[in-house]
mmCIF file of C-alpha atoms in Angstrom:
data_model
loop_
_atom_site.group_PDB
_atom_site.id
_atom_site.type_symbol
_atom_site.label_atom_id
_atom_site.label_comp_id
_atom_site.label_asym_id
_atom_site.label_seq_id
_atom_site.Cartn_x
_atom_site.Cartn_y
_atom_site.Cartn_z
ATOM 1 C CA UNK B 150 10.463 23.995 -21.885
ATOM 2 C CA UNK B 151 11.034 21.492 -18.868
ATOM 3 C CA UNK B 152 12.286 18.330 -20.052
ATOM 4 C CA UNK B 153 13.311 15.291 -17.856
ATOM 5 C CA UNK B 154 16.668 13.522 -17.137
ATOM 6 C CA UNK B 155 15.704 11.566 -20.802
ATOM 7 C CA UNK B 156 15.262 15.382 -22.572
ATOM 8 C CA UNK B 157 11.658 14.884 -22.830
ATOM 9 C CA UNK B 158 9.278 17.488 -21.995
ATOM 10 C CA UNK B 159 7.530 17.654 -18.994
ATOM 11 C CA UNK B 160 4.075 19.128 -20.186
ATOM 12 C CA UNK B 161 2.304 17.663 -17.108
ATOM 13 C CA UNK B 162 1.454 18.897 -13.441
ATOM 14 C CA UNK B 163 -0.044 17.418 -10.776
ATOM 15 C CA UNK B 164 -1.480 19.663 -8.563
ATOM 16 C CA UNK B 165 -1.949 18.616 -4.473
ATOM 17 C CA UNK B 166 -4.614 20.846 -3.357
ATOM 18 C CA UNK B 167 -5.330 19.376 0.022
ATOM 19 C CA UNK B 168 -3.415 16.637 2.037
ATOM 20 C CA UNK B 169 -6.954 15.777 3.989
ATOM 21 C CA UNK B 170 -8.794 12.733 2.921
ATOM 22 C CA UNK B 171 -12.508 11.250 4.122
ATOM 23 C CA UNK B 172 -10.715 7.584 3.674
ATOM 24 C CA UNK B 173 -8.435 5.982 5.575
ATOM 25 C CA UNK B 174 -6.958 3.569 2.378
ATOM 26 C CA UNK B 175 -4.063 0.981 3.678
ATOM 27 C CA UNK B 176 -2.267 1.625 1.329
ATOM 28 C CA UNK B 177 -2.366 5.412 1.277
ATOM 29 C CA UNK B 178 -2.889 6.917 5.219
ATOM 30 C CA UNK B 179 -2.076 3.228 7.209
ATOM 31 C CA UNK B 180 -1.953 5.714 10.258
ATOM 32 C CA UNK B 181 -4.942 5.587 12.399
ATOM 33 C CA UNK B 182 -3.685 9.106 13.465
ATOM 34 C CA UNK B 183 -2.492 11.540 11.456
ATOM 35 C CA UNK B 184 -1.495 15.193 11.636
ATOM 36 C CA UNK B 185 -2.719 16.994 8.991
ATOM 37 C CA UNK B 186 -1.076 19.993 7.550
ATOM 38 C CA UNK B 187 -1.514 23.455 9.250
ATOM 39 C CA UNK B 188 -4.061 25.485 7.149
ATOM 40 C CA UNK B 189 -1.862 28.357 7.357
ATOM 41 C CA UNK B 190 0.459 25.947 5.301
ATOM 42 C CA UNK B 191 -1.865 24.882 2.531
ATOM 43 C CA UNK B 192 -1.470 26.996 -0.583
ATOM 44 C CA UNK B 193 -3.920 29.654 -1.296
ATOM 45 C CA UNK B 194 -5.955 29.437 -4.770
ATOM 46 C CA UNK B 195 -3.802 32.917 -5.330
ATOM 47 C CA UNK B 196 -0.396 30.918 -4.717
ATOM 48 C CA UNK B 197 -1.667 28.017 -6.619
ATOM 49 C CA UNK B 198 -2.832 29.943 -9.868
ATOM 50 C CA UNK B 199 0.913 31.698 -9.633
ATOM 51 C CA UNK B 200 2.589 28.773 -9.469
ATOM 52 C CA UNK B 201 0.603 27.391 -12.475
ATOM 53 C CA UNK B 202 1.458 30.304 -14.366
ATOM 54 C CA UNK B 203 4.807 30.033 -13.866
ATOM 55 C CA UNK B 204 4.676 26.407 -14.889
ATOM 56 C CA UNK B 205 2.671 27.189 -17.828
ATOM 57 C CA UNK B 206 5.245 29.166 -18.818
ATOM 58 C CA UNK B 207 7.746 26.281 -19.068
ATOM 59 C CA UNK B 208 5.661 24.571 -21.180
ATOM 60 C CA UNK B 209 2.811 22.727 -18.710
ATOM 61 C CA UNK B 210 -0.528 22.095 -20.559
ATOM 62 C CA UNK B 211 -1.860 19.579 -18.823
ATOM 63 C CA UNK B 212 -3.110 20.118 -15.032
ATOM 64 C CA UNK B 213 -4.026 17.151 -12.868
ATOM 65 C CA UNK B 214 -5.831 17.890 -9.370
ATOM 66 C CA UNK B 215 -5.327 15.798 -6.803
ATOM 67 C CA UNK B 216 -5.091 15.622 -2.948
ATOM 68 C CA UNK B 217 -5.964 13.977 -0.414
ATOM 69 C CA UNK B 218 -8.938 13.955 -1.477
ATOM 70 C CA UNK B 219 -9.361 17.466 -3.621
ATOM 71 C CA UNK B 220 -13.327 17.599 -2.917
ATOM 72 C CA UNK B 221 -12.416 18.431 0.550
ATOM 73 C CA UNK B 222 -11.024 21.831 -0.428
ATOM 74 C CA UNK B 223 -13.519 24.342 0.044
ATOM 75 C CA UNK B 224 -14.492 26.251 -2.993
ATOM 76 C CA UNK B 225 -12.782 23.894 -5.572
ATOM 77 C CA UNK B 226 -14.914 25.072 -8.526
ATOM 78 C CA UNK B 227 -13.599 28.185 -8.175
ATOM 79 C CA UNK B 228 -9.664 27.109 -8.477
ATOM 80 C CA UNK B 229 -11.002 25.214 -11.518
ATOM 81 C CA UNK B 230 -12.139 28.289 -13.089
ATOM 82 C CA UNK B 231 -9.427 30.259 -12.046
ATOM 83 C CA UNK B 232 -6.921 27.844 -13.103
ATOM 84 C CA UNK B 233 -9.044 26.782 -16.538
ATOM 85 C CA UNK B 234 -8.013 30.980 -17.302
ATOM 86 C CA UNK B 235 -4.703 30.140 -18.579
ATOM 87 C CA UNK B 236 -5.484 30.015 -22.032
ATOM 88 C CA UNK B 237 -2.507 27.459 -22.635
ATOM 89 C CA UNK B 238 -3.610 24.661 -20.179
ATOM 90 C CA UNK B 239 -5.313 22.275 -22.864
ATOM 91 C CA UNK B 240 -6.794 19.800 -20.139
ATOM 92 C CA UNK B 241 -7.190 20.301 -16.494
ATOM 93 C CA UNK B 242 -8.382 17.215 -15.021
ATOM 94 C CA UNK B 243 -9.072 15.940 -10.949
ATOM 95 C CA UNK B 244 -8.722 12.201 -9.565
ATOM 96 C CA UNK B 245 -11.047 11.857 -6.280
ATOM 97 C CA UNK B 246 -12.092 9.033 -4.551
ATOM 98 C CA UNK B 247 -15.817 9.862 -6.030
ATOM 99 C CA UNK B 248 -17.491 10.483 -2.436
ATOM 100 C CA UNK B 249 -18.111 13.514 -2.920
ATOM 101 C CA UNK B 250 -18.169 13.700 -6.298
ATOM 102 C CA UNK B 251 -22.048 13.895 -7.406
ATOM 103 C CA UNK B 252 -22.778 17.371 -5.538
ATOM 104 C CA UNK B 253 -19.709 19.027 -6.747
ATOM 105 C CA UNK B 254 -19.626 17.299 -10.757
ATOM 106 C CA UNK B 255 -22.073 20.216 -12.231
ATOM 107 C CA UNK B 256 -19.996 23.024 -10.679
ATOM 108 C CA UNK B 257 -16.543 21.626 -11.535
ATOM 109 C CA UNK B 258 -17.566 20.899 -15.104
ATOM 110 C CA UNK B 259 -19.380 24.321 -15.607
ATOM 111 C CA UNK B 260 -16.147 25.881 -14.393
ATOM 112 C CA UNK B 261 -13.781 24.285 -17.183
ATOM 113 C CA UNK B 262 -13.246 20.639 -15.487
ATOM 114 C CA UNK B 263 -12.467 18.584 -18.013
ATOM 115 C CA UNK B 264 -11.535 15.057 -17.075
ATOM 116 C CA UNK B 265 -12.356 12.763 -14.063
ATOM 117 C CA UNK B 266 -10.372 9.625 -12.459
ATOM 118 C CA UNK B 267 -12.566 7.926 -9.612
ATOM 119 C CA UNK B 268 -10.611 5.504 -7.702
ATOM 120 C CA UNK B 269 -12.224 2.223 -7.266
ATOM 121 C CA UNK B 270 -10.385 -0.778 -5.716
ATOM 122 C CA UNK B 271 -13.726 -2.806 -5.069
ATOM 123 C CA UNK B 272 -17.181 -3.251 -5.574
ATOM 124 C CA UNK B 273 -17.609 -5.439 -2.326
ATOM 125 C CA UNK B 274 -19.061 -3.439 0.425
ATOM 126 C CA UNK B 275 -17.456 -5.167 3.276
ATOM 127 C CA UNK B 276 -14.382 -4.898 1.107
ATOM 128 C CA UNK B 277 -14.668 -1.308 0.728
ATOM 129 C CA UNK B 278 -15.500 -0.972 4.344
ATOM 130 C CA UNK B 279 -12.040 -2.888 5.454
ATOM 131 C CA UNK B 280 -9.584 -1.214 2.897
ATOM 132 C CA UNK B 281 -10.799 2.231 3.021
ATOM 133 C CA UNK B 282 -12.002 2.405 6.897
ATOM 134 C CA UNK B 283 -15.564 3.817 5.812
ATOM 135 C CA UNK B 284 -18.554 2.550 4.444
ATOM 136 C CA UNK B 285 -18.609 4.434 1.646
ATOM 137 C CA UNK B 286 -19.383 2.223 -1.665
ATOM 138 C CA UNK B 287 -22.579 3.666 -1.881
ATOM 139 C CA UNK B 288 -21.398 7.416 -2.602
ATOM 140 C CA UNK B 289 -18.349 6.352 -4.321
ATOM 141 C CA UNK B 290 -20.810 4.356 -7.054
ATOM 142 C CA UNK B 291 -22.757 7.675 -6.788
ATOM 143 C CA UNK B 292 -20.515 9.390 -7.747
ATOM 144 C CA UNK B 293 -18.986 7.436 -10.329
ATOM 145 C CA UNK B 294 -22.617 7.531 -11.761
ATOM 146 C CA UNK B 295 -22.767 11.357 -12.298
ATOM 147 C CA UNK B 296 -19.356 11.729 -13.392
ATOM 148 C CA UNK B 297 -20.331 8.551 -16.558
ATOM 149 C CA UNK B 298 -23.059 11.912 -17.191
ATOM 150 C CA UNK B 299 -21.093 14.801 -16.576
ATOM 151 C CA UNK B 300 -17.512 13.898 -17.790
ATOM 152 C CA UNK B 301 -17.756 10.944 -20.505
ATOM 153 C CA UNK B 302 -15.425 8.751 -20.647
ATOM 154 C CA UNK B 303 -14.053 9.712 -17.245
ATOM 155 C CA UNK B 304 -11.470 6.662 -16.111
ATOM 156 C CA UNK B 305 -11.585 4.165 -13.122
ATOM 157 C CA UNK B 306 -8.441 3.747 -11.270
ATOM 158 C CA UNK B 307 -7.799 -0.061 -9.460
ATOM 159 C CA UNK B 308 -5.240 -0.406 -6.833
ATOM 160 C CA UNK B 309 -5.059 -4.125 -7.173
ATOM 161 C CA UNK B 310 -3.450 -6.252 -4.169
ATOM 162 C CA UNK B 311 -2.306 -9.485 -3.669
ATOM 163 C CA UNK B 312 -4.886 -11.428 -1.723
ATOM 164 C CA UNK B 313 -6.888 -8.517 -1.100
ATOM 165 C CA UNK B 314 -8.851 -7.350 -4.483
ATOM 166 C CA UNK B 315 -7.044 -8.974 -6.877
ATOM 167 C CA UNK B 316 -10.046 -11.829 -7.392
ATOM 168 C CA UNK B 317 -11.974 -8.446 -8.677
ATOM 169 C CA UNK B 318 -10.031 -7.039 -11.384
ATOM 170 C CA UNK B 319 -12.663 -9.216 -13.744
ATOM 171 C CA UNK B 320 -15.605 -7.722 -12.108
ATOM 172 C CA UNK B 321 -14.353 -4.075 -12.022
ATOM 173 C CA UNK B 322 -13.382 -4.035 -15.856
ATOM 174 C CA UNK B 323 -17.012 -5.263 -16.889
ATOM 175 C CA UNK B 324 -18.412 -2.443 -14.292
ATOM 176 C CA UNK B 325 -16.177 0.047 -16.143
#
């Protein structure tokens, strides 16, 4: 079993499946260029289901995938149902930005998808439009609406900022 500097068990992984995103969040990718990683070096589904077997073996139960933005990564339902296989991994769960999320929720939860986070810093569309560097409220809220369907009680993550969105945190709650 893994266990942190504390001798508590590290049960959970968090699994980076692409570094691309489809926003440009100040707080996440400031850059207004970036240089993505080489596909050659991007972990194949093969490499990331060994891995995850490895770490199941020390005791992992619980996988998170996350990115970038993990929608981005071709064929995603099928890592979820390769990686849903290990018979030990009690909850595999994603956190996306939602986008993309209301084409792809069926799949992913047919494959063994169990949870959903959708991050959600505003419900202002100029807001949105500033902080992420795309007008996309409109899919994100999409999205969030198929995953209330597909994943119950799926969670809604806030960055909240100073000055920026933190006259919201009311409003988002009560949309939550």
């Amino acid at each position: 079993m893994l266990a942190d500097t504390f001798q508590r068990p590290l049960r959970n992984l968090r699994l980076s499946v692409t570094d691309r995103c489809n926003l440009r969040c100040l707080y996440c990718m400031p850059e207004a260029e970036y240089t993505w990683l080489p596909k050659q070096d991007v972990l194949t589904f093969e490499e990331i289901e060994r891995l995850v077997g490895i770490f199941v073996g020390l005791g992992v139960d619980k996988l998170r995938l996350t990115g970038g933005e993990p929608l981005l990564r071709t064929n995603l339902p099928q890592l979820v149902a390769q990686l849903g296989r290990h018979a030990s991994v009690g909850d595999l769960a994603m956190t996306t930005n939602g986008i993309l999320l209301g084409p792809f929720a069926g799949a992913l939860k047919a494959a063994g998808l169990k949870r959903v986070t959708v991050s959600l810093d505003t419900l202002q569309r100029d807001r949105f439009a500033k902080m992420t560097r795309q007008d996309e409220l409109p899919r994100t809220l999409a999205g969030i609406a198929t995953a209330a369907r597909e994943f119950p009680g799926f969670k809604i993550n806030m960055v909240v900022m100073r000055g920026v969105n933190d006259d919201e945190i009311v409003d988002l709650v009560h949309f939550a």
